[in-house]
Coordinates of N, CA, C and O in Angstrom, one line a residue:
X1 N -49.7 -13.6 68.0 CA -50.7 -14.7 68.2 C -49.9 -16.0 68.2 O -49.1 -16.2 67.3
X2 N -50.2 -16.8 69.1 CA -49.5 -18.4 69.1 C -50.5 -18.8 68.7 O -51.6 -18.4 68.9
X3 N -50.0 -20.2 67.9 CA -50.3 -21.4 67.8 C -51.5 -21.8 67.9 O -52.1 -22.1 66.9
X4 N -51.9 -22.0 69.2 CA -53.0 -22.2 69.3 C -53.9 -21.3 69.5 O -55.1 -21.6 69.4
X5 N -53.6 -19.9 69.6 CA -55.1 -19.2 69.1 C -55.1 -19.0 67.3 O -56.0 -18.3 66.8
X6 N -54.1 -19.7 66.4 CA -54.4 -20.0 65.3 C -54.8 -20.9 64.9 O -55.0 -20.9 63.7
X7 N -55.1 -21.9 65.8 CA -55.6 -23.0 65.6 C -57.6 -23.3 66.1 O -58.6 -24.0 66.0
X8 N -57.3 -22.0 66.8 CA -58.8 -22.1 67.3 C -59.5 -21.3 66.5 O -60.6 -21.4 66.2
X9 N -58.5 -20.1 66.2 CA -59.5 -19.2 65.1 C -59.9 -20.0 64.5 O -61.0 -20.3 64.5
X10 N -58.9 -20.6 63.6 CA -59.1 -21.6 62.0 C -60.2 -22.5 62.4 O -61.1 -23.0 61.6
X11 N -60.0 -22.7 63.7 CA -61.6 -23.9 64.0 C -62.7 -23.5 64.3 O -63.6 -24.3 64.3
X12 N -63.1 -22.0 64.7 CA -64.0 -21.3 64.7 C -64.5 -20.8 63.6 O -65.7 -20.7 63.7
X13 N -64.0 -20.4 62.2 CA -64.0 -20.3 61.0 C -64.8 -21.3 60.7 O -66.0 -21.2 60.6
X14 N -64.3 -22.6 60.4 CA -64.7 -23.8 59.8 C -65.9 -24.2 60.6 O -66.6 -25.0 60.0
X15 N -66.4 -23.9 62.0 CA -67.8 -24.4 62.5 C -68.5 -23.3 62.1 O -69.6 -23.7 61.6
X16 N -68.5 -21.8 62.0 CA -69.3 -20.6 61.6 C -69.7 -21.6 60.1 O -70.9 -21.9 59.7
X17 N -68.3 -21.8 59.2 CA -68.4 -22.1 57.8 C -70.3 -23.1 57.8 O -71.4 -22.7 57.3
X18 N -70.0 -24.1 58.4 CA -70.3 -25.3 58.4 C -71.9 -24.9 58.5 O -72.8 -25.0 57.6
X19 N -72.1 -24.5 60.0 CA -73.1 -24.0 60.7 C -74.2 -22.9 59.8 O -75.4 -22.7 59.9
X20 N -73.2 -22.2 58.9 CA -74.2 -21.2 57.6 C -74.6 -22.3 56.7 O -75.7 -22.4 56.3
X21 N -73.8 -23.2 56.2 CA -74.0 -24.0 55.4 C -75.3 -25.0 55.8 O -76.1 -25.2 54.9
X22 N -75.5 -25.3 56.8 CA -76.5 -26.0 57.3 C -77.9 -25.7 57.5 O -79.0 -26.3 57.3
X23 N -77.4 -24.1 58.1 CA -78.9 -23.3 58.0 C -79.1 -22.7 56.1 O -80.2 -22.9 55.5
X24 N -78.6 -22.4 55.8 CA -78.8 -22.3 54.5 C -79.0 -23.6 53.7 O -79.5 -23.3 52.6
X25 N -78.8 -25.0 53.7 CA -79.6 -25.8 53.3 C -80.8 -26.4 53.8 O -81.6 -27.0 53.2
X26 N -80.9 -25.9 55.3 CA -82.3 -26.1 55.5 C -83.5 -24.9 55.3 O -84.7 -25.2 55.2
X27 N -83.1 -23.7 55.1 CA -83.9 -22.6 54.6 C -84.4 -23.1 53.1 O -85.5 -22.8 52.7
X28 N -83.1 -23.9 52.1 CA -83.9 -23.8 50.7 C -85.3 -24.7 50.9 O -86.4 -24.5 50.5
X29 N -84.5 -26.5 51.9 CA -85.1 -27.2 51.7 C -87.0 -26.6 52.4 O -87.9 -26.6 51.5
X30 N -87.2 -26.4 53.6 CA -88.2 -25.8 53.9 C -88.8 -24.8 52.8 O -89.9 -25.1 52.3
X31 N -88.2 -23.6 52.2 CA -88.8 -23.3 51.6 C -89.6 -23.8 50.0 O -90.5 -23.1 49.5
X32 N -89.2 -24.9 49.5 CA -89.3 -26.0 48.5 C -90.6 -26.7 49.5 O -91.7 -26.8 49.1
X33 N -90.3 -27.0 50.8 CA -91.9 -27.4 51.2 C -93.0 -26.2 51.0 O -93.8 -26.1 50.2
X34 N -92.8 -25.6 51.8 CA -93.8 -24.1 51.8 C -94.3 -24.1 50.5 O -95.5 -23.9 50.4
X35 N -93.3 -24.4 48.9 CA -94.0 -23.6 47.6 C -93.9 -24.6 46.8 O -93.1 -24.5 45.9
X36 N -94.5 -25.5 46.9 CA -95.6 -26.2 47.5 C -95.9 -27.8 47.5 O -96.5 -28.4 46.5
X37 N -95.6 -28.4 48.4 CA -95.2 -30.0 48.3 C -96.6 -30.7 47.2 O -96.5 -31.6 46.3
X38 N -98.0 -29.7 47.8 CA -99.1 -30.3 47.1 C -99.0 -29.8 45.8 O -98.8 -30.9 45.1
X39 N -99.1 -28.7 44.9 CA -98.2 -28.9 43.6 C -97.2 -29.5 43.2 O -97.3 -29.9 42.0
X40 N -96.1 -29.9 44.0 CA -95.1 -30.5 43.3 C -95.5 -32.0 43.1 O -94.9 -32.6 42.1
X41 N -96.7 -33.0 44.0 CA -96.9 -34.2 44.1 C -97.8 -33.9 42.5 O -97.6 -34.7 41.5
X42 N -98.7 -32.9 42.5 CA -99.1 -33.0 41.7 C -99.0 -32.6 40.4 O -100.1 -32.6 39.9
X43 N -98.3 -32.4 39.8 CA -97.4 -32.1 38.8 C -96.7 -33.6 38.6 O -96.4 -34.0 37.5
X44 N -96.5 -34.1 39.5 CA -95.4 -35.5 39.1 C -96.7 -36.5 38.6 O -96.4 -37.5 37.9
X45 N -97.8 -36.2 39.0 CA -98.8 -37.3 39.1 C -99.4 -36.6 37.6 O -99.4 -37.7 37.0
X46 N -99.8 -35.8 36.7 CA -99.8 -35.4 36.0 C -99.0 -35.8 34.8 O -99.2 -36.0 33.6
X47 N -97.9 -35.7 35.5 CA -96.5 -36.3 34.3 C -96.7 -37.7 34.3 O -96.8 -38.2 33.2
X48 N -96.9 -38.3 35.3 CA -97.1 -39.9 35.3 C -98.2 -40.4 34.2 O -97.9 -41.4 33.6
X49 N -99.3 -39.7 33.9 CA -100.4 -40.0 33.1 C -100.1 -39.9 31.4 O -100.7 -40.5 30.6
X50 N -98.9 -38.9 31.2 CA -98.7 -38.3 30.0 C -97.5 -38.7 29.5 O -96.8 -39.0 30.4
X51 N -97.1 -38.8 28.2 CA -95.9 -39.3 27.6 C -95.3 -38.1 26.7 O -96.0 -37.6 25.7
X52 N -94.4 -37.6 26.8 CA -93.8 -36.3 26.0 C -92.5 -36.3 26.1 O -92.2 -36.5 27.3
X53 N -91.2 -36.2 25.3 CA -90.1 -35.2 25.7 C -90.2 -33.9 26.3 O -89.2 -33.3 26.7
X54 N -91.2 -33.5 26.3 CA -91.5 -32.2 26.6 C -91.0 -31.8 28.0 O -90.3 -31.0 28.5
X55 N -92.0 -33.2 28.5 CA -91.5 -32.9 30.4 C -90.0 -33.8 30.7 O -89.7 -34.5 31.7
X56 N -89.5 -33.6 29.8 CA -88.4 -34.6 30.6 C -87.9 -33.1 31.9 O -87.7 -33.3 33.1
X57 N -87.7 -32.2 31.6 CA -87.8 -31.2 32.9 C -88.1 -31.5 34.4 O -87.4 -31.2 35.4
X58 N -89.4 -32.1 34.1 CA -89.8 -32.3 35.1 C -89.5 -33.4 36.0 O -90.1 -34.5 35.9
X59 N -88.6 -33.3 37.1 CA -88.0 -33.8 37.6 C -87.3 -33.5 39.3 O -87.4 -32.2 39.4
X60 N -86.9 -33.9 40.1 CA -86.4 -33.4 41.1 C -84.6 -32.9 40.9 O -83.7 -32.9 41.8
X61 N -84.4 -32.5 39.9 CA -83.1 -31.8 39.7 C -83.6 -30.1 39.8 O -83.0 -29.2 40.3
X62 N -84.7 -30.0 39.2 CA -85.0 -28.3 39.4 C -86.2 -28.6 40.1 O -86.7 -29.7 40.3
X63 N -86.7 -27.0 40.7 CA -87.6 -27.0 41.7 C -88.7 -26.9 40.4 O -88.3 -26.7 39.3
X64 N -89.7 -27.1 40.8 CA -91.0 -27.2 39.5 C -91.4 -26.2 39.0 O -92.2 -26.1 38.1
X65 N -90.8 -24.9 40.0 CA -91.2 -23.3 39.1 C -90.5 -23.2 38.1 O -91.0 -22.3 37.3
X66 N -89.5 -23.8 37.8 CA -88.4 -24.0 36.7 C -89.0 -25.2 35.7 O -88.2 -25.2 34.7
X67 N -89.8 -25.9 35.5 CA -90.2 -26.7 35.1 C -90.5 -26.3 33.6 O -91.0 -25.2 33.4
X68 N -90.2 -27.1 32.5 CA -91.0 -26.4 31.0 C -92.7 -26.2 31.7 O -93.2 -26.8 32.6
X69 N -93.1 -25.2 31.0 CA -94.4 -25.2 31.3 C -95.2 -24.7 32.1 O -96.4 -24.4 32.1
X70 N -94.1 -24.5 33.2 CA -94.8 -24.4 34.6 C -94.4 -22.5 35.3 O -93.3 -22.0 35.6
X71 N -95.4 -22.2 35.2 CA -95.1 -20.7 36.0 C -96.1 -20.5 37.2 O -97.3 -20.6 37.3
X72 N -95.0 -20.3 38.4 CA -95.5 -19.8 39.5 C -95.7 -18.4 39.9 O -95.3 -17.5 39.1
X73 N -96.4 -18.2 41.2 CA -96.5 -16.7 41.5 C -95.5 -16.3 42.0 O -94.7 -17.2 42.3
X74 N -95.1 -15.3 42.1 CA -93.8 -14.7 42.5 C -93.9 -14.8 44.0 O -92.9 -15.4 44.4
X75 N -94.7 -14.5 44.9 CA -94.4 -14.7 46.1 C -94.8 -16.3 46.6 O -94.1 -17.1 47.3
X76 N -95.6 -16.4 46.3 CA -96.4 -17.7 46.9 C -95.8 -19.2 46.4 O -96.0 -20.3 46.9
X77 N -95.0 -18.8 45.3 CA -94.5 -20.2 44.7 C -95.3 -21.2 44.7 O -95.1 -22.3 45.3
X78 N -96.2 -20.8 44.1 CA -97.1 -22.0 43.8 C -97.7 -21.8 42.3 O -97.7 -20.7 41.7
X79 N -98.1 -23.1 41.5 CA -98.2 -23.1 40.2 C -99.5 -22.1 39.8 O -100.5 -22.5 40.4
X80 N -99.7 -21.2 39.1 CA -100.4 -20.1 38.9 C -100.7 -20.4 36.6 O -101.4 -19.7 35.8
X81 N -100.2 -21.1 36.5 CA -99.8 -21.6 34.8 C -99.3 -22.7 34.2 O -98.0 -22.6 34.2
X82 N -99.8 -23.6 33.8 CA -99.8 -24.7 32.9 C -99.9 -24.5 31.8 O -101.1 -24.6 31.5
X83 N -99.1 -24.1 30.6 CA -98.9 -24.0 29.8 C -98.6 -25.0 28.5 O -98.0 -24.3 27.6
X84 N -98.7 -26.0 28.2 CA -98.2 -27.2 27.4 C -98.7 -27.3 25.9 O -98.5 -28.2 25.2
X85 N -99.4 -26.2 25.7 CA -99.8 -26.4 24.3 C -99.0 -27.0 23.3 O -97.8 -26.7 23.5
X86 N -99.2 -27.8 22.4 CA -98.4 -27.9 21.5 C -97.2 -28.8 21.2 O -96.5 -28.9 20.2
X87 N -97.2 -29.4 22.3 CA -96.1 -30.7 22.8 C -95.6 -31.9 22.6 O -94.4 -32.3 22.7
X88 N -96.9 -32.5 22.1 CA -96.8 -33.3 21.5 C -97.3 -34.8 23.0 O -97.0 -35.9 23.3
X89 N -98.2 -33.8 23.3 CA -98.3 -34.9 24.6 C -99.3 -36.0 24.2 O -100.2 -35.8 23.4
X90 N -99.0 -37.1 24.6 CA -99.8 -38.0 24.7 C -100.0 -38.9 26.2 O -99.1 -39.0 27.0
X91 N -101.9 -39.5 26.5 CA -101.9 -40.0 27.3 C -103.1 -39.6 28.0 O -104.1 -39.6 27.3
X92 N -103.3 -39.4 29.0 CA -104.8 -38.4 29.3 C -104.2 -37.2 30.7 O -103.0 -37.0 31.2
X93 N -105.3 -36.8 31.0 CA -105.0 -35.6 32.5 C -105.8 -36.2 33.6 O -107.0 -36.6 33.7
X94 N -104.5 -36.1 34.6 CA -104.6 -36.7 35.8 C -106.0 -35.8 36.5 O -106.2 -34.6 36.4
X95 N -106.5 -36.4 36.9 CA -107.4 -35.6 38.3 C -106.4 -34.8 39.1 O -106.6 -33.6 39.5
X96 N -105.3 -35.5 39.3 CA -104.8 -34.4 40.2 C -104.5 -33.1 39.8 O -103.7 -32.6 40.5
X97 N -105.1 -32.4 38.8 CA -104.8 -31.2 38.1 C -106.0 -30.5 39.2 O -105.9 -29.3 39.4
X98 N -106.8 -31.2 39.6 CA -107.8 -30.3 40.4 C -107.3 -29.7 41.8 O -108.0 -29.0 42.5
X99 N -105.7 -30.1 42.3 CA -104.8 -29.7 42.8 C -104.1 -28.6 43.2 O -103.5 -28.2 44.2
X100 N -104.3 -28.3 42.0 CA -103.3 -26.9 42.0 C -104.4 -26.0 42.5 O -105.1 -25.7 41.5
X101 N -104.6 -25.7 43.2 CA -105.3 -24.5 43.8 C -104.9 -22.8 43.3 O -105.4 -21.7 43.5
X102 N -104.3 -23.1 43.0 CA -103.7 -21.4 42.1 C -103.9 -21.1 41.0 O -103.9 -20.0 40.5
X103 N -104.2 -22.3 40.3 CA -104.0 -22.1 39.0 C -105.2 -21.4 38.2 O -106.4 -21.6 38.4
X104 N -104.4 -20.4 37.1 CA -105.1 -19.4 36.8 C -105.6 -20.0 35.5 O -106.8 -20.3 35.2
X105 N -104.5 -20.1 34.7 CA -104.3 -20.4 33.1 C -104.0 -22.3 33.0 O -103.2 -22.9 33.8
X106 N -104.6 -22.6 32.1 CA -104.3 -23.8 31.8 C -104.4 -24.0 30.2 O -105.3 -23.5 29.6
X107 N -103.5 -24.6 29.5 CA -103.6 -24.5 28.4 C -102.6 -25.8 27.9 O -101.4 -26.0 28.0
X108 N -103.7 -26.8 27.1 CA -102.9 -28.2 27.0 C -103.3 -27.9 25.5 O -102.9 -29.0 25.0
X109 N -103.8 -27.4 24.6 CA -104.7 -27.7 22.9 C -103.3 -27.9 22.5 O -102.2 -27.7 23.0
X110 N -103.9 -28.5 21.3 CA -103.5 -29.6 20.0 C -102.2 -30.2 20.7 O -101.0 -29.8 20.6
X111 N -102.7 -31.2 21.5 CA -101.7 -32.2 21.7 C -102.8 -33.9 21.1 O -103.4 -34.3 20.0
X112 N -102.6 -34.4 22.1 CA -103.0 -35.6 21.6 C -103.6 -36.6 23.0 O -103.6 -37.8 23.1
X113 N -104.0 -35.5 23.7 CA -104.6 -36.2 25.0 C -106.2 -36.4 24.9 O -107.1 -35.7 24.4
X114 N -106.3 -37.4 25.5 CA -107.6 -38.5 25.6 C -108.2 -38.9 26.6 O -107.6 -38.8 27.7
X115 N -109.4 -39.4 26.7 CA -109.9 -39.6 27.8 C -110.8 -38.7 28.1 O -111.1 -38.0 27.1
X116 N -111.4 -38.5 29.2 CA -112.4 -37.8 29.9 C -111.8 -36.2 30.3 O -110.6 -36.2 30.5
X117 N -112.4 -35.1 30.5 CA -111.9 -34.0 31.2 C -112.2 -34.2 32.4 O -113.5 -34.3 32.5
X118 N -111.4 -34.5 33.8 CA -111.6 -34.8 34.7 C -112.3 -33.9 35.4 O -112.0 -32.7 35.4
X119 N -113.3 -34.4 36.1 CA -114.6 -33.4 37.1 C -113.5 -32.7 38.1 O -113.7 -31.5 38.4
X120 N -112.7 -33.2 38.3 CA -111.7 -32.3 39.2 C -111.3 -31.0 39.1 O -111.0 -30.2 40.0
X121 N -111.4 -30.8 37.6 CA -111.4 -29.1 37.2 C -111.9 -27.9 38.1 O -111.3 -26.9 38.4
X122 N -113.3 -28.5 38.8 CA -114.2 -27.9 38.9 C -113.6 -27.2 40.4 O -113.7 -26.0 40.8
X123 N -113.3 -28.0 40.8 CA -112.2 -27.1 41.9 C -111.5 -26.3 41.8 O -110.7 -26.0 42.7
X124 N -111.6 -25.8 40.7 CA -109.8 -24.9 40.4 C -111.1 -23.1 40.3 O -111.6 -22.6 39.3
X125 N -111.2 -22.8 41.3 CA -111.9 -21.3 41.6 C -111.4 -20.6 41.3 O -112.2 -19.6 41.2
X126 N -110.2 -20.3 40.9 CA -109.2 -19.6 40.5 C -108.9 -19.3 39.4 O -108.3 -18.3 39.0
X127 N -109.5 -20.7 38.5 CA -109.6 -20.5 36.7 C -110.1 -19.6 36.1 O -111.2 -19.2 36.1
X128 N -108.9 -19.1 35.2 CA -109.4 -17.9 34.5 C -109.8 -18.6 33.0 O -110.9 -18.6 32.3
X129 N -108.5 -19.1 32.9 CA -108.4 -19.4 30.9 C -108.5 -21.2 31.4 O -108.1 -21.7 32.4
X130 N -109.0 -21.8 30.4 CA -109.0 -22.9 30.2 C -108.9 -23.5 28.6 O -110.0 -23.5 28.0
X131 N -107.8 -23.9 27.8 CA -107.8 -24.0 27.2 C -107.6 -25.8 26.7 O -106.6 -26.4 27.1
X132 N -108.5 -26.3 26.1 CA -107.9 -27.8 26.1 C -108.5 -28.1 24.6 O -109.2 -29.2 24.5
X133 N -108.5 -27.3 23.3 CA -109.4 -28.1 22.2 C -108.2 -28.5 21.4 O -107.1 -28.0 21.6
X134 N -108.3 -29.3 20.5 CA -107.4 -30.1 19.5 C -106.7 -30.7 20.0 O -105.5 -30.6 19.9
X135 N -107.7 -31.7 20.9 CA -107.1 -33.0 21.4 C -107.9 -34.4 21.2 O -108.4 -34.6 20.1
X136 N -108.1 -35.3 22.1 CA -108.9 -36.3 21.5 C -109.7 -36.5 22.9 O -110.2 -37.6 23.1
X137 N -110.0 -35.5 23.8 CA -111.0 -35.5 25.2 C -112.2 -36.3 24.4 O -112.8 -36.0 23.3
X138 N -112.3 -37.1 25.1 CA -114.3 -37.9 24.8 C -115.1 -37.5 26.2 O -114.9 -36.6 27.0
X139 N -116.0 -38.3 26.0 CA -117.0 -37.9 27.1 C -118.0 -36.4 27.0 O -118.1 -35.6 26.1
X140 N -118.8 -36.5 28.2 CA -119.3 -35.5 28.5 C -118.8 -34.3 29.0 O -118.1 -34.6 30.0
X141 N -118.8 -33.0 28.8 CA -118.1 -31.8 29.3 C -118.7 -32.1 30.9 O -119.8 -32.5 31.3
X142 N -117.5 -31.8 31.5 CA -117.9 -31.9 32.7 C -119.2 -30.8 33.8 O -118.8 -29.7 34.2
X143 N -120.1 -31.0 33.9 CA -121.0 -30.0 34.8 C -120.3 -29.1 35.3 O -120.2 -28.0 34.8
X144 N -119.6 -29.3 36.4 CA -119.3 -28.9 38.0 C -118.1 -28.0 37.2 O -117.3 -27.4 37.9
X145 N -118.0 -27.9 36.0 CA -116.7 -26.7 35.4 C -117.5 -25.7 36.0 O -116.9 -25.1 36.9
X146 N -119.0 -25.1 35.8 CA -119.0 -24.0 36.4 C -118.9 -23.9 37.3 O -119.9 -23.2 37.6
X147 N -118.2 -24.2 38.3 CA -117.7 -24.0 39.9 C -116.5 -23.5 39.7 O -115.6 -23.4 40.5
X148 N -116.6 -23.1 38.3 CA -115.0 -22.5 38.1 C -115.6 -21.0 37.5 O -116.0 -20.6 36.4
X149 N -115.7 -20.3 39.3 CA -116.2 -18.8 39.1 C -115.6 -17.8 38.4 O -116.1 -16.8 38.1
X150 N -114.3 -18.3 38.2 CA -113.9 -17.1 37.6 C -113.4 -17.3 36.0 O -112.7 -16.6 35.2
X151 N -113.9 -18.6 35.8 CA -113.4 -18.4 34.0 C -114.1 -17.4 33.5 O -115.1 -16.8 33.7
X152 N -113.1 -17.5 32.6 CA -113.2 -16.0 31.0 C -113.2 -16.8 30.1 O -114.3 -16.7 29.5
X153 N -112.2 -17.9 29.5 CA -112.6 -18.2 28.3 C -112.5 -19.6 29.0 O -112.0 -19.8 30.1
X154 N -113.2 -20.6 27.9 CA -113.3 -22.2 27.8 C -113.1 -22.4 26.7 O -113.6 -21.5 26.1
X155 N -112.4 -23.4 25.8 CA -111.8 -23.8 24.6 C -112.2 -25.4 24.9 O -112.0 -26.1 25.9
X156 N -112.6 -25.8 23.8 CA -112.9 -27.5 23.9 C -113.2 -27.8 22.7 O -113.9 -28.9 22.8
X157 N -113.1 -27.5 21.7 CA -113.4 -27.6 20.5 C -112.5 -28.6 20.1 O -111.5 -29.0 20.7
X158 N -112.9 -29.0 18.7 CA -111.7 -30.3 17.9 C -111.2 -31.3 19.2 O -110.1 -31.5 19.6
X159 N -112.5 -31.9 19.5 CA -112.2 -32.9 20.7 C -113.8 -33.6 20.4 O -114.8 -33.2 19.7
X160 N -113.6 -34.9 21.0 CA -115.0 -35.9 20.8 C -116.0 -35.8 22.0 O -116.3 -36.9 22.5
X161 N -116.4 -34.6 22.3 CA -117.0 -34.0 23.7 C -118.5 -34.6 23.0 O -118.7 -34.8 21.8
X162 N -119.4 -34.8 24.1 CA -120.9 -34.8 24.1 C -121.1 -33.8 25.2 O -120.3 -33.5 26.1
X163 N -122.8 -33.2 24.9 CA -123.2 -32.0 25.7 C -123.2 -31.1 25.5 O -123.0 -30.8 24.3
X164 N -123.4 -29.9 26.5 CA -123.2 -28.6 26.3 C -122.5 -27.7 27.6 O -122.6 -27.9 28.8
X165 N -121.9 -27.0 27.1 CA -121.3 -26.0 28.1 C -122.1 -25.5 29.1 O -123.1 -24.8 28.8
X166 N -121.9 -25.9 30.2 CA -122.7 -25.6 31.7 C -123.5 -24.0 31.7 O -122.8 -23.0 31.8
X167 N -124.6 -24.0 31.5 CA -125.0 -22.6 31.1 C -124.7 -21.2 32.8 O -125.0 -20.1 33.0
X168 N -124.1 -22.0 33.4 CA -123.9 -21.0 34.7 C -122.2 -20.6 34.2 O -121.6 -20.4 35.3
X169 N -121.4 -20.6 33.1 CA -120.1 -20.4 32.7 C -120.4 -19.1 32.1 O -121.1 -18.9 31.1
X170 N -119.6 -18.3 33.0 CA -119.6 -17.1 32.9 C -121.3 -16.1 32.8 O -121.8 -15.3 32.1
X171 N -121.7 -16.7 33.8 CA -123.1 -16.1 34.4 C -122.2 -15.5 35.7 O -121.1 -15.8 36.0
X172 N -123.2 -14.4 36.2 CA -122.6 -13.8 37.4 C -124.2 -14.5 38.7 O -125.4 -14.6 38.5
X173 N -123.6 -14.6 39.4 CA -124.6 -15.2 40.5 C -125.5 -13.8 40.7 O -125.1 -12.6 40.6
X174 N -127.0 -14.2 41.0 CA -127.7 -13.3 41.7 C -127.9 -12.9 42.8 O -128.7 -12.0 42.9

């Protein structure tokens, strides 16, 4: 071999190198869109409302399935669990939690969040568990929760709620 076909190997090497490198940074980046840009906006807008060490996680150094707190579906990479009980959060819950379209489980009790339970809930069809008592929620329980066909439990207790729990929660349609 001369010279110059070792010069061209070595330079064919280094554009192969380059060229995997490139498509393999645009596969992660795409797939970080795909799972799922509208969770990830919403999750940041969520953090924005709330004050904790808790989320300092939450950040664009890890993808948000990595996030304290946060568990996604295995294929779909999308948030499927909200988990924060216990945190020590302070501040209230964004509407944009009506967002997450996946989400199964939510569970924020005994922190120290206030404010209203946003009507936004009521979009989350997907809701299994809902847990939010031993906090300082005021207001009226929201109606349009029962549009959340598939809860199993509701927790709202040790909070400053008026009303009553939507009597179509956990009714089966006729």
């Amino acid at each position: 071999m001369n010279s110059k076909q070792l010069i061209s190997s070595s330079s064919l090497i280094h554009f192969l190198f380059y060229v995997v490198l490139f498509l393999t940074s645009t596969t992660i980046s795409t797939s970080y869109a795909d799972g799922n840009d509208t969770d990830h906006h919403s999750l940041l807008e969520i953090k924005s409302m709330i004050t904790s060490e808790a989320l300092t996680s939450w950040n664009n150094s890890l993808h948000f399935c990595d996030w304290i707190g946060v568990t996604c579906g295995k294929w779909e990479k999308r948030v499927t669990r909200l988990k924060l009980n216990s945190q020590g959060l302070e501040g209230s819950l964004s509407p944009h939690v009506g967002n997450l379209g996946f989400l199964r489980f939510l569970s924020l009790s005994n922190n120290s969040l206030q404010g209203t339970i946003p009507q936004e809930l009521g979009r989350l069809s997907s809701l299994q568990f809902l847990y939010l008592s031993t906090n300082k929620f005021s207001g009226v329980i929201p109606v349009n929760i029962s549009k959340c066909s598939n809860l199993e439990t509701l927790s709202l207790s040790l909070n400053d709620l008026v009303g009553s729990i939507p009597k179509e929660i956990g009714s089966s349609p006729n």
